[in-house]
């Protein structure tokens, strides 16, 4: 096909056939509107909802544990700190839920939308992953405190195994999310390269500025939490 | 009062969608390889349009807004595919190269055109499709976010590429 006009004519001729063969009735639209999305946004929102649910459970159970372990100052303190952490993470996840919806519902141009999504994936999503993983660990800890209770003493048969499993669970959840999200990130980056490669370079430079700060914040938080849990278990193995 | 407003919005949305429904079908034909994928993508696009409709402020044409949302949905959603997603991601930029099924109600030449377009990258398909829809460089730029100058540069290359792909398709018949 040497002349592009032939291609243009072919395309126009398809229009009539498409409109003759396809039709959008209100039933089809209503069905589509109530259908669940299959996209990355839906899966992200689902994960955040799961994080909100587990944090809500841990808030409720830690609140009860503070009352139940009133006679044990160490476990009360641990429960109070865990409760505060759960309460702080909840509005954070709600905020992220609304941020993702905002990006998804905006009518930015394709390039700007992909840039917004890549920025979200690189800047906010890593912390969201950790918040969700932390939520699951906190919920498990709160339920264990509730059930492994011997007259106000916290009792675990194998403390170090329990601690190890908590840390492994946390790490596995984060790794799993990371692997899944990186697939989508790769697709967005490819689309952006095809649209405007220089935009990717500009954005990479912007993201690099904040990278070390975010990493430092994350490392300090994780070390703090892990140290807290280890100290807690060291103290309770004597009970 | 609330439900009357909502009914009015749904009615408005349906009317605008109906007037521009060709956009949905053409994008689904370009981006989906099978009937099942086309149906899925159509539902996904309509859902996304509905979710984003409250944000439509009328500053741009409805069709321009619709193109943006529909292309974004098609390009940035990973769709069902025969290939495992990890293998897809590792294979590089052309993540959606799979055998495209013929569309029943279109003739062989048009199906060959769709197959040729399917061999372009996701974003290239958007640009060439908008050009074939007789959108100006300015409109193509508004929808894709690419500058008018870049649009014209990309189109020179894409038109040549598409002509070559169509010639290859014809010689295989």
JSON list of C-alpha atoms in Angstrom, two decimals, chain A:
[
{"chain": "A", "resi": 1, "resn": "UNK", "atom": "CA", "xyz": [0.00, 0.00, 0.00]},
{"chain": "A", "resi": 2, "resn": "UNK", "atom": "CA", "xyz": [2.06, 2.92, -1.32]},
{"chain": "A", "resi": 3, "resn": "UNK", "atom": "CA", "xyz": [-0.42, 5.71, -0.80]},
{"chain": "A", "resi": 4, "resn": "UNK", "atom": "CA", "xyz": [-1.49, 6.63, 2.72]},
{"chain": "A", "resi": 5, "resn": "UNK", "atom": "CA", "xyz": [-4.79, 7.92, 1.31]},
{"chain": "A", "resi": 6, "resn": "UNK", "atom": "CA", "xyz": [-5.84, 4.33, 0.71]},
{"chain": "A", "resi": 7, "resn": "UNK", "atom": "CA", "xyz": [-5.30, 3.62, 4.40]},
{"chain": "A", "resi": 8, "resn": "UNK", "atom": "CA", "xyz": [-7.34, 6.72, 5.32]},
{"chain": "A", "resi": 9, "resn": "UNK", "atom": "CA", "xyz": [-10.18, 5.62, 3.02]},
{"chain": "A", "resi": 10, "resn": "UNK", "atom": "CA", "xyz": [-10.13, 2.13, 4.49]},
{"chain": "A", "resi": 11, "resn": "UNK", "atom": "CA", "xyz": [-10.41, 3.60, 7.98]},
{"chain": "A", "resi": 12, "resn": "UNK", "atom": "CA", "xyz": [-13.38, 5.80, 6.99]},
{"chain": "A", "resi": 13, "resn": "UNK", "atom": "CA", "xyz": [-15.14, 2.86, 5.35]},
{"chain": "A", "resi": 14, "resn": "UNK", "atom": "CA", "xyz": [-14.87, 0.94, 8.61]},
{"chain": "A", "resi": 15, "resn": "UNK", "atom": "CA", "xyz": [-16.84, 3.68, 10.42]},
{"chain": "A", "resi": 16, "resn": "UNK", "atom": "CA", "xyz": [-20.11, 2.91, 8.68]},
{"chain": "A", "resi": 17, "resn": "UNK", "atom": "CA", "xyz": [-19.71, -0.82, 9.23]},
{"chain": "A", "resi": 18, "resn": "UNK", "atom": "CA", "xyz": [-18.85, -0.37, 12.93]},
{"chain": "A", "resi": 19, "resn": "UNK", "atom": "CA", "xyz": [-21.87, 1.83, 13.64]},
{"chain": "A", "resi": 20, "resn": "UNK", "atom": "CA", "xyz": [-24.12, -0.55, 11.70]},
{"chain": "A", "resi": 21, "resn": "UNK", "atom": "CA", "xyz": [-22.89, -3.62, 13.60]},
{"chain": "A", "resi": 22, "resn": "UNK", "atom": "CA", "xyz": [-22.46, -2.26, 17.11]},
{"chain": "A", "resi": 23, "resn": "UNK", "atom": "CA", "xyz": [-24.85, -0.37, 19.31]},
{"chain": "A", "resi": 24, "resn": "UNK", "atom": "CA", "xyz": [-24.69, 0.88, 22.85]},
{"chain": "A", "resi": 25, "resn": "UNK", "atom": "CA", "xyz": [-27.97, 0.43, 24.62]},
{"chain": "A", "resi": 26, "resn": "UNK", "atom": "CA", "xyz": [-28.72, 1.68, 28.11]},
{"chain": "A", "resi": 27, "resn": "UNK", "atom": "CA", "xyz": [-28.76, -1.88, 29.49]},
{"chain": "A", "resi": 28, "resn": "UNK", "atom": "CA", "xyz": [-25.19, -2.49, 28.27]},
{"chain": "A", "resi": 29, "resn": "UNK", "atom": "CA", "xyz": [-24.08, 0.78, 29.86]},
{"chain": "A", "resi": 30, "resn": "UNK", "atom": "CA", "xyz": [-25.83, 0.07, 33.17]},
{"chain": "A", "resi": 31, "resn": "UNK", "atom": "CA", "xyz": [-24.19, -3.37, 33.24]},
{"chain": "A", "resi": 32, "resn": "UNK", "atom": "CA", "xyz": [-20.78, -1.84, 32.57]},
{"chain": "A", "resi": 33, "resn": "UNK", "atom": "CA", "xyz": [-21.26, 0.84, 35.23]},
{"chain": "A", "resi": 34, "resn": "UNK", "atom": "CA", "xyz": [-21.97, -1.73, 37.93]},
{"chain": "A", "resi": 35, "resn": "UNK", "atom": "CA", "xyz": [-19.24, -4.12, 36.85]},
{"chain": "A", "resi": 36, "resn": "UNK", "atom": "CA", "xyz": [-16.05, -4.37, 38.86]},
{"chain": "A", "resi": 37, "resn": "UNK", "atom": "CA", "xyz": [-12.97, -2.92, 37.28]},
{"chain": "A", "resi": 38, "resn": "UNK", "atom": "CA", "xyz": [-10.16, -5.19, 36.15]},
{"chain": "A", "resi": 39, "resn": "UNK", "atom": "CA", "xyz": [-7.49, -2.54, 36.16]},
{"chain": "A", "resi": 40, "resn": "UNK", "atom": "CA", "xyz": [-4.53, -1.83, 38.44]},
{"chain": "A", "resi": 41, "resn": "UNK", "atom": "CA", "xyz": [-6.47, 0.93, 40.24]},
{"chain": "A", "resi": 42, "resn": "UNK", "atom": "CA", "xyz": [-9.14, -1.49, 41.37]},
{"chain": "A", "resi": 43, "resn": "UNK", "atom": "CA", "xyz": [-6.50, -3.92, 42.67]},
{"chain": "A", "resi": 44, "resn": "UNK", "atom": "CA", "xyz": [-4.66, -1.14, 44.48]},
{"chain": "A", "resi": 45, "resn": "UNK", "atom": "CA", "xyz": [-7.88, 0.10, 46.05]},
{"chain": "A", "resi": 46, "resn": "UNK", "atom": "CA", "xyz": [-8.72, -3.46, 47.09]},
{"chain": "A", "resi": 47, "resn": "UNK", "atom": "CA", "xyz": [-5.33, -3.78, 48.83]},
{"chain": "A", "resi": 48, "resn": "UNK", "atom": "CA", "xyz": [-5.79, -0.48, 50.61]},
{"chain": "A", "resi": 49, "resn": "UNK", "atom": "CA", "xyz": [-9.29, -1.49, 51.73]},
{"chain": "A", "resi": 50, "resn": "UNK", "atom": "CA", "xyz": [-7.78, -4.71, 53.15]},
{"chain": "A", "resi": 51, "resn": "UNK", "atom": "CA", "xyz": [-5.18, -2.59, 54.96]},
{"chain": "A", "resi": 52, "resn": "UNK", "atom": "CA", "xyz": [-7.92, -0.34, 56.40]},
{"chain": "A", "resi": 53, "resn": "UNK", "atom": "CA", "xyz": [-9.90, -3.38, 57.56]},
{"chain": "A", "resi": 54, "resn": "UNK", "atom": "CA", "xyz": [-6.98, -5.05, 59.35]},
{"chain": "A", "resi": 55, "resn": "UNK", "atom": "CA", "xyz": [-5.97, -1.76, 61.01]},
{"chain": "A", "resi": 56, "resn": "UNK", "atom": "CA", "xyz": [-9.55, -1.22, 62.19]},
{"chain": "A", "resi": 57, "resn": "UNK", "atom": "CA", "xyz": [-9.51, -4.70, 63.73]},
{"chain": "A", "resi": 58, "resn": "UNK", "atom": "CA", "xyz": [-6.16, -4.02, 65.41]},
{"chain": "A", "resi": 59, "resn": "UNK", "atom": "CA", "xyz": [-7.46, -0.69, 66.82]},
{"chain": "A", "resi": 60, "resn": "UNK", "atom": "CA", "xyz": [-10.45, -2.48, 68.33]},
{"chain": "A", "resi": 61, "resn": "UNK", "atom": "CA", "xyz": [-8.46, -5.40, 69.73]},
{"chain": "A", "resi": 62, "resn": "UNK", "atom": "CA", "xyz": [-5.55, -3.31, 71.08]},
{"chain": "A", "resi": 63, "resn": "UNK", "atom": "CA", "xyz": [-8.09, -1.05, 72.82]},
{"chain": "A", "resi": 64, "resn": "UNK", "atom": "CA", "xyz": [-9.51, -4.12, 74.55]},
{"chain": "A", "resi": 65, "resn": "UNK", "atom": "CA", "xyz": [-6.01, -5.42, 75.32]},
{"chain": "A", "resi": 66, "resn": "UNK", "atom": "CA", "xyz": [-5.11, -2.18, 77.12]},
{"chain": "A", "resi": 67, "resn": "UNK", "atom": "CA", "xyz": [-8.07, -2.81, 79.42]},
{"chain": "A", "resi": 68, "resn": "UNK", "atom": "CA", "xyz": [-7.36, -6.54, 79.71]},
{"chain": "A", "resi": 69, "resn": "UNK", "atom": "CA", "xyz": [-3.66, -6.15, 80.50]},
{"chain": "A", "resi": 70, "resn": "UNK", "atom": "CA", "xyz": [-4.19, -3.26, 82.92]},
{"chain": "A", "resi": 71, "resn": "UNK", "atom": "CA", "xyz": [-2.18, -5.09, 85.58]},
{"chain": "A", "resi": 72, "resn": "UNK", "atom": "CA", "xyz": [0.81, -5.64, 83.29]},
{"chain": "A", "resi": 73, "resn": "UNK", "atom": "CA", "xyz": [2.47, -2.31, 82.62]},
{"chain": "A", "resi": 74, "resn": "UNK", "atom": "CA", "xyz": [4.85, -3.55, 79.89]},
{"chain": "A", "resi": 75, "resn": "UNK", "atom": "CA", "xyz": [2.15, -5.15, 77.76]},
{"chain": "A", "resi": 76, "resn": "UNK", "atom": "CA", "xyz": [-0.18, -2.19, 78.37]},
{"chain": "A", "resi": 77, "resn": "UNK", "atom": "CA", "xyz": [2.54, 0.12, 77.11]},
{"chain": "A", "resi": 78, "resn": "UNK", "atom": "CA", "xyz": [3.15, -2.09, 74.08]},
{"chain": "A", "resi": 79, "resn": "UNK", "atom": "CA", "xyz": [-0.60, -2.14, 73.37]},
{"chain": "A", "resi": 80, "resn": "UNK", "atom": "CA", "xyz": [-0.85, 1.65, 73.72]},
{"chain": "A", "resi": 81, "resn": "UNK", "atom": "CA", "xyz": [2.06, 2.21, 71.30]},
{"chain": "A", "resi": 82, "resn": "UNK", "atom": "CA", "xyz": [0.63, -0.32, 68.82]},
{"chain": "A", "resi": 83, "resn": "UNK", "atom": "CA", "xyz": [-2.79, 1.29, 69.13]},
{"chain": "A", "resi": 84, "resn": "UNK", "atom": "CA", "xyz": [-1.34, 4.73, 68.40]},
{"chain": "A", "resi": 85, "resn": "UNK", "atom": "CA", "xyz": [0.53, 3.33, 65.39]},
{"chain": "A", "resi": 86, "resn": "UNK", "atom": "CA", "xyz": [-2.65, 1.69, 64.07]},
{"chain": "A", "resi": 87, "resn": "UNK", "atom": "CA", "xyz": [-4.63, 4.91, 64.57]},
{"chain": "A", "resi": 88, "resn": "UNK", "atom": "CA", "xyz": [-1.97, 6.93, 62.71]},
{"chain": "A", "resi": 89, "resn": "UNK", "atom": "CA", "xyz": [-1.84, 4.52, 59.78]},
{"chain": "A", "resi": 90, "resn": "UNK", "atom": "CA", "xyz": [-5.63, 4.52, 59.28]},
{"chain": "A", "resi": 91, "resn": "UNK", "atom": "CA", "xyz": [-6.07, 8.12, 58.05]},
{"chain": "A", "resi": 92, "resn": "UNK", "atom": "CA", "xyz": [-2.92, 7.70, 55.98]},
{"chain": "A", "resi": 93, "resn": "UNK", "atom": "CA", "xyz": [-4.49, 4.79, 54.07]},
{"chain": "A", "resi": 94, "resn": "UNK", "atom": "CA", "xyz": [-7.79, 6.68, 53.70]},
{"chain": "A", "resi": 95, "resn": "UNK", "atom": "CA", "xyz": [-5.85, 9.60, 52.22]},
{"chain": "A", "resi": 96, "resn": "UNK", "atom": "CA", "xyz": [-4.02, 7.32, 49.78]},
{"chain": "A", "resi": 97, "resn": "UNK", "atom": "CA", "xyz": [-7.35, 5.74, 48.77]},
{"chain": "A", "resi": 98, "resn": "UNK", "atom": "CA", "xyz": [-8.70, 9.14, 47.87]},
{"chain": "A", "resi": 99, "resn": "UNK", "atom": "CA", "xyz": [-5.46, 10.15, 46.08]},
{"chain": "A", "resi": 100, "resn": "UNK", "atom": "CA", "xyz": [-5.60, 7.12, 43.80]},
{"chain": "A", "resi": 101, "resn": "UNK", "atom": "CA", "xyz": [-9.26, 7.81, 42.99]},
{"chain": "A", "resi": 102, "resn": "UNK", "atom": "CA", "xyz": [-8.45, 11.44, 42.20]},
{"chain": "A", "resi": 103, "resn": "UNK", "atom": "CA", "xyz": [-5.71, 10.50, 39.75]},
{"chain": "A", "resi": 104, "resn": "UNK", "atom": "CA", "xyz": [-7.86, 7.87, 38.13]},
{"chain": "A", "resi": 105, "resn": "UNK", "atom": "CA", "xyz": [-10.85, 10.15, 37.67]},
{"chain": "A", "resi": 106, "resn": "UNK", "atom": "CA", "xyz": [-8.93, 13.15, 36.38]},
{"chain": "A", "resi": 107, "resn": "UNK", "atom": "CA", "xyz": [-9.09, 14.12, 32.72]},
{"chain": "A", "resi": 108, "resn": "UNK", "atom": "CA", "xyz": [-5.42, 14.94, 32.32]},
{"chain": "A", "resi": 109, "resn": "UNK", "atom": "CA", "xyz": [-3.83, 14.32, 28.95]},
{"chain": "A", "resi": 110, "resn": "UNK", "atom": "CA", "xyz": [-2.39, 10.85, 28.45]},
{"chain": "A", "resi": 111, "resn": "UNK", "atom": "CA", "xyz": [1.16, 12.02, 29.09]},
{"chain": "A", "resi": 112, "resn": "UNK", "atom": "CA", "xyz": [0.30, 13.92, 32.28]},
{"chain": "A", "resi": 113, "resn": "UNK", "atom": "CA", "xyz": [-1.80, 11.06, 33.56]},
{"chain": "A", "resi": 114, "resn": "UNK", "atom": "CA", "xyz": [0.98, 8.56, 33.04]},
{"chain": "A", "resi": 115, "resn": "UNK", "atom": "CA", "xyz": [3.43, 10.96, 34.74]},
{"chain": "A", "resi": 116, "resn": "UNK", "atom": "CA", "xyz": [1.01, 11.30, 37.70]},
{"chain": "A", "resi": 117, "resn": "UNK", "atom": "CA", "xyz": [0.72, 7.51, 37.95]},
{"chain": "A", "resi": 118, "resn": "UNK", "atom": "CA", "xyz": [4.47, 6.92, 37.75]},
{"chain": "A", "resi": 119, "resn": "UNK", "atom": "CA", "xyz": [5.08, 9.57, 40.42]},
{"chain": "A", "resi": 120, "resn": "UNK", "atom": "CA", "xyz": [2.50, 7.89, 42.64]},
{"chain": "A", "resi": 121, "resn": "UNK", "atom": "CA", "xyz": [4.08, 4.48, 42.11]},
{"chain": "A", "resi": 122, "resn": "UNK", "atom": "CA", "xyz": [7.55, 5.76, 42.91]},
{"chain": "A", "resi": 123, "resn": "UNK", "atom": "CA", "xyz": [6.79, 8.21, 45.72]},
{"chain": "A", "resi": 124, "resn": "UNK", "atom": "CA", "xyz": [3.70, 7.11, 47.61]},
{"chain": "A", "resi": 125, "resn": "UNK", "atom": "CA", "xyz": [3.16, 3.45, 46.83]},
{"chain": "A", "resi": 126, "resn": "UNK", "atom": "CA", "xyz": [6.31, 2.11, 48.58]},
{"chain": "A", "resi": 127, "resn": "UNK", "atom": "CA", "xyz": [5.08, 3.61, 51.88]},
{"chain": "A", "resi": 128, "resn": "UNK", "atom": "CA", "xyz": [1.55, 2.35, 51.24]},
{"chain": "A", "resi": 129, "resn": "UNK", "atom": "CA", "xyz": [2.95, -1.18, 50.83]},
{"chain": "A", "resi": 130, "resn": "UNK", "atom": "CA", "xyz": [4.69, -0.93, 54.18]},
{"chain": "A", "resi": 131, "resn": "UNK", "atom": "CA", "xyz": [1.60, 0.52, 55.84]},
{"chain": "A", "resi": 132, "resn": "UNK", "atom": "CA", "xyz": [-0.55, -2.38, 54.61]},
{"chain": "A", "resi": 133, "resn": "UNK", "atom": "CA", "xyz": [2.06, -4.97, 55.65]},
{"chain": "A", "resi": 134, "resn": "UNK", "atom": "CA", "xyz": [2.36, -3.29, 59.05]},
{"chain": "A", "resi": 135, "resn": "UNK", "atom": "CA", "xyz": [-1.43, -3.43, 59.36]},
{"chain": "A", "resi": 136, "resn": "UNK", "atom": "CA", "xyz": [-1.42, -7.21, 58.96]},
{"chain": "A", "resi": 137, "resn": "UNK", "atom": "CA", "xyz": [1.40, -7.63, 61.49]},
{"chain": "A", "resi": 138, "resn": "UNK", "atom": "CA", "xyz": [-0.32, -5.33, 64.01]},
{"chain": "A", "resi": 139, "resn": "UNK", "atom": "CA", "xyz": [-3.60, -7.20, 63.63]},
{"chain": "A", "resi": 140, "resn": "UNK", "atom": "CA", "xyz": [-1.85, -10.55, 64.19]},
{"chain": "A", "resi": 141, "resn": "UNK", "atom": "CA", "xyz": [-0.05, -9.19, 67.26]},
{"chain": "A", "resi": 142, "resn": "UNK", "atom": "CA", "xyz": [-3.25, -7.77, 68.70]},
{"chain": "A", "resi": 143, "resn": "UNK", "atom": "CA", "xyz": [-5.11, -11.07, 68.27]},
{"chain": "A", "resi": 144, "resn": "UNK", "atom": "CA", "xyz": [-2.21, -13.03, 69.74]},
{"chain": "A", "resi": 145, "resn": "UNK", "atom": "CA", "xyz": [-2.14, -10.76, 72.78]},
{"chain": "A", "resi": 146, "resn": "UNK", "atom": "CA", "xyz": [-5.86, -11.36, 73.19]},
{"chain": "A", "resi": 147, "resn": "UNK", "atom": "CA", "xyz": [-5.74, -15.14, 72.85]},
{"chain": "A", "resi": 148, "resn": "UNK", "atom": "CA", "xyz": [-2.32, -16.11, 74.28]},
{"chain": "A", "resi": 149, "resn": "UNK", "atom": "CA", "xyz": [-3.27, -14.71, 77.63]},
{"chain": "A", "resi": 150, "resn": "UNK", "atom": "CA", "xyz": [-2.60, -16.54, 80.88]},
{"chain": "A", "resi": 151, "resn": "UNK", "atom": "CA", "xyz": [-4.26, -14.52, 83.66]},
{"chain": "A", "resi": 152, "resn": "UNK", "atom": "CA", "xyz": [-2.85, -11.23, 82.44]},
{"chain": "A", "resi": 153, "resn": "UNK", "atom": "CA", "xyz": [0.49, -12.67, 81.32]},
{"chain": "A", "resi": 154, "resn": "UNK", "atom": "CA", "xyz": [1.34, -12.83, 77.68]},
{"chain": "A", "resi": 155, "resn": "UNK", "atom": "CA", "xyz": [2.44, -16.37, 76.84]},
{"chain": "A", "resi": 156, "resn": "UNK", "atom": "CA", "xyz": [3.99, -17.66, 73.65]},
{"chain": "A", "resi": 157, "resn": "UNK", "atom": "CA", "xyz": [5.54, -21.13, 73.44]},
{"chain": "A", "resi": 158, "resn": "UNK", "atom": "CA", "xyz": [8.38, -20.18, 71.12]},
{"chain": "A", "resi": 159, "resn": "UNK", "atom": "CA", "xyz": [8.96, -16.43, 71.26]},
{"chain": "A", "resi": 160, "resn": "UNK", "atom": "CA", "xyz": [11.75, -16.17, 68.70]},
{"chain": "A", "resi": 161, "resn": "UNK", "atom": "CA", "xyz": [9.92, -18.35, 66.20]},
{"chain": "A", "resi": 162, "resn": "UNK", "atom": "CA", "xyz": [6.85, -16.14, 66.59]},
{"chain": "A", "resi": 163, "resn": "UNK", "atom": "CA", "xyz": [8.92, -13.00, 66.14]},
{"chain": "A", "resi": 164, "resn": "UNK", "atom": "CA", "xyz": [10.69, -14.50, 63.12]},
{"chain": "A", "resi": 165, "resn": "UNK", "atom": "CA", "xyz": [7.36, -15.42, 61.50]},
{"chain": "A", "resi": 166, "resn": "UNK", "atom": "CA", "xyz": [6.03, -11.89, 62.01]},
{"chain": "A", "resi": 167, "resn": "UNK", "atom": "CA", "xyz": [9.08, -10.38, 60.33]},
{"chain": "A", "resi": 168, "resn": "UNK", "atom": "CA", "xyz": [8.97, -12.94, 57.48]},
{"chain": "A", "resi": 169, "resn": "UNK", "atom": "CA", "xyz": [5.24, -12.27, 56.93]},
{"chain": "A", "resi": 170, "resn": "UNK", "atom": "CA", "xyz": [5.91, -8.52, 56.81]},
{"chain": "A", "resi": 171, "resn": "UNK", "atom": "CA", "xyz": [8.77, -8.88, 54.34]},
{"chain": "A", "resi": 172, "resn": "UNK", "atom": "CA", "xyz": [6.85, -11.33, 52.10]},
{"chain": "A", "resi": 173, "resn": "UNK", "atom": "CA", "xyz": [3.80, -9.04, 51.88]},
{"chain": "A", "resi": 174, "resn": "UNK", "atom": "CA", "xyz": [6.01, -6.10, 50.88]},
{"chain": "A", "resi": 175, "resn": "UNK", "atom": "CA", "xyz": [7.94, -8.18, 48.31]},
{"chain": "A", "resi": 176, "resn": "UNK", "atom": "CA", "xyz": [4.75, -9.55, 46.77]},
{"chain": "A", "resi": 177, "resn": "UNK", "atom": "CA", "xyz": [3.24, -6.09, 46.32]},
{"chain": "A", "resi": 178, "resn": "UNK", "atom": "CA", "xyz": [6.56, -4.83, 44.98]},
{"chain": "A", "resi": 179, "resn": "UNK", "atom": "CA", "xyz": [6.71, -7.52, 42.28]},
{"chain": "A", "resi": 180, "resn": "UNK", "atom": "CA", "xyz": [3.13, -6.92, 41.14]},
{"chain": "A", "resi": 181, "resn": "UNK", "atom": "CA", "xyz": [3.41, -3.14, 41.14]},
{"chain": "A", "resi": 182, "resn": "UNK", "atom": "CA", "xyz": [6.72, -3.15, 39.26]},
{"chain": "A", "resi": 183, "resn": "UNK", "atom": "CA", "xyz": [5.00, -4.84, 36.32]},
{"chain": "A", "resi": 184, "resn": "UNK", "atom": "CA", "xyz": [2.54, -1.99, 36.03]},
{"chain": "A", "resi": 185, "resn": "UNK", "atom": "CA", "xyz": [5.28, 0.58, 36.59]},
{"chain": "A", "resi": 186, "resn": "UNK", "atom": "CA", "xyz": [7.26, -0.89, 33.69]},
{"chain": "A", "resi": 187, "resn": "UNK", "atom": "CA", "xyz": [4.22, -0.57, 31.44]},
{"chain": "A", "resi": 188, "resn": "UNK", "atom": "CA", "xyz": [3.64, 3.04, 32.41]},
{"chain": "A", "resi": 189, "resn": "UNK", "atom": "CA", "xyz": [7.32, 3.89, 31.84]},
{"chain": "A", "resi": 190, "resn": "UNK", "atom": "CA", "xyz": [7.23, 2.27, 28.41]},
{"chain": "A", "resi": 191, "resn": "UNK", "atom": "CA", "xyz": [4.13, 4.26, 27.47]},
{"chain": "A", "resi": 192, "resn": "UNK", "atom": "CA", "xyz": [5.80, 7.48, 28.66]},
{"chain": "A", "resi": 193, "resn": "UNK", "atom": "CA", "xyz": [8.96, 6.77, 26.68]},
{"chain": "A", "resi": 194, "resn": "UNK", "atom": "CA", "xyz": [6.80, 6.34, 23.57]},
{"chain": "A", "resi": 195, "resn": "UNK", "atom": "CA", "xyz": [5.00, 9.60, 24.24]},
{"chain": "A", "resi": 196, "resn": "UNK", "atom": "CA", "xyz": [7.83, 11.81, 25.35]},
{"chain": "A", "resi": 197, "resn": "UNK", "atom": "CA", "xyz": [11.15, 10.40, 26.43]},
{"chain": "A", "resi": 198, "resn": "UNK", "atom": "CA", "xyz": [12.45, 13.72, 27.76]},
{"chain": "A", "resi": 199, "resn": "UNK", "atom": "CA", "xyz": [9.53, 13.79, 30.24]},
{"chain": "A", "resi": 200, "resn": "UNK", "atom": "CA", "xyz": [10.81, 10.57, 31.77]},
{"chain": "A", "resi": 201, "resn": "UNK", "atom": "CA", "xyz": [14.27, 12.09, 32.23]},
{"chain": "A", "resi": 202, "resn": "UNK", "atom": "CA", "xyz": [12.81, 15.24, 33.84]},
{"chain": "A", "resi": 203, "resn": "UNK", "atom": "CA", "xyz": [10.67, 13.17, 36.16]},
{"chain": "A", "resi": 204, "resn": "UNK", "atom": "CA", "xyz": [13.52, 10.82, 37.10]},
{"chain": "A", "resi": 205, "resn": "UNK", "atom": "CA", "xyz": [15.59, 13.84, 38.16]},
{"chain": "A", "resi": 206, "resn": "UNK", "atom": "CA", "xyz": [12.72, 15.14, 40.30]},
{"chain": "A", "resi": 207, "resn": "UNK", "atom": "CA", "xyz": [12.16, 11.75, 41.94]},
{"chain": "A", "resi": 208, "resn": "UNK", "atom": "CA", "xyz": [15.90, 11.38, 42.70]},
{"chain": "A", "resi": 209, "resn": "UNK", "atom": "CA", "xyz": [15.81, 14.57, 44.79]},
{"chain": "A", "resi": 210, "resn": "UNK", "atom": "CA", "xyz": [13.39, 13.02, 47.27]},
{"chain": "A", "resi": 211, "resn": "UNK", "atom": "CA", "xyz": [14.63, 9.44, 47.09]},
{"chain": "A", "resi": 212, "resn": "UNK", "atom": "CA", "xyz": [17.24, 9.57, 49.88]},
{"chain": "A", "resi": 213, "resn": "UNK", "atom": "CA", "xyz": [14.91, 11.36, 52.27]},
{"chain": "A", "resi": 214, "resn": "UNK", "atom": "CA", "xyz": [12.17, 8.78, 51.75]},
{"chain": "A", "resi": 215, "resn": "UNK", "atom": "CA", "xyz": [14.63, 5.92, 52.14]},
{"chain": "A", "resi": 216, "resn": "UNK", "atom": "CA", "xyz": [16.03, 7.36, 55.36]},
{"chain": "A", "resi": 217, "resn": "UNK", "atom": "CA", "xyz": [12.55, 7.89, 56.80]},
{"chain": "A", "resi": 218, "resn": "UNK", "atom": "CA", "xyz": [11.59, 4.32, 55.93]},
{"chain": "A", "resi": 219, "resn": "UNK", "atom": "CA", "xyz": [14.78, 2.79, 57.39]},
{"chain": "A", "resi": 220, "resn": "UNK", "atom": "CA", "xyz": [14.47, 4.75, 60.65]},
{"chain": "A", "resi": 221, "resn": "UNK", "atom": "CA", "xyz": [10.80, 3.77, 61.02]},
{"chain": "A", "resi": 222, "resn": "UNK", "atom": "CA", "xyz": [11.45, 0.09, 60.30]},
{"chain": "A", "resi": 223, "resn": "UNK", "atom": "CA", "xyz": [14.48, -0.07, 62.63]},
{"chain": "A", "resi": 224, "resn": "UNK", "atom": "CA", "xyz": [12.44, 1.62, 65.34]},
{"chain": "A", "resi": 225, "resn": "UNK", "atom": "CA", "xyz": [9.55, -0.79, 64.98]},
{"chain": "A", "resi": 226, "resn": "UNK", "atom": "CA", "xyz": [11.75, -3.90, 64.81]},
{"chain": "A", "resi": 227, "resn": "UNK", "atom": "CA", "xyz": [13.82, -2.72, 67.82]},
{"chain": "A", "resi": 228, "resn": "UNK", "atom": "CA", "xyz": [10.61, -2.11, 69.74]},
{"chain": "A", "resi": 229, "resn": "UNK", "atom": "CA", "xyz": [9.29, -5.59, 68.98]},
{"chain": "A", "resi": 230, "resn": "UNK", "atom": "CA", "xyz": [12.63, -7.25, 69.87]},
{"chain": "A", "resi": 231, "resn": "UNK", "atom": "CA", "xyz": [12.87, -5.37, 73.18]},
{"chain": "A", "resi": 232, "resn": "UNK", "atom": "CA", "xyz": [9.28, -6.30, 73.95]},
{"chain": "A", "resi": 233, "resn": "UNK", "atom": "CA", "xyz": [9.94, -9.97, 73.35]},
{"chain": "A", "resi": 234, "resn": "UNK", "atom": "CA", "xyz": [13.20, -9.91, 75.30]},
{"chain": "A", "resi": 235, "resn": "UNK", "atom": "CA", "xyz": [11.29, -8.52, 78.27]},
{"chain": "A", "resi": 236, "resn": "UNK", "atom": "CA", "xyz": [8.39, -10.95, 78.01]},
{"chain": "A", "resi": 237, "resn": "UNK", "atom": "CA", "xyz": [10.43, -14.15, 77.63]},
{"chain": "A", "resi": 238, "resn": "UNK", "atom": "CA", "xyz": [11.06, -13.87, 81.36]},
{"chain": "A", "resi": 239, "resn": "UNK", "atom": "CA", "xyz": [7.28, -13.96, 82.19]}
]
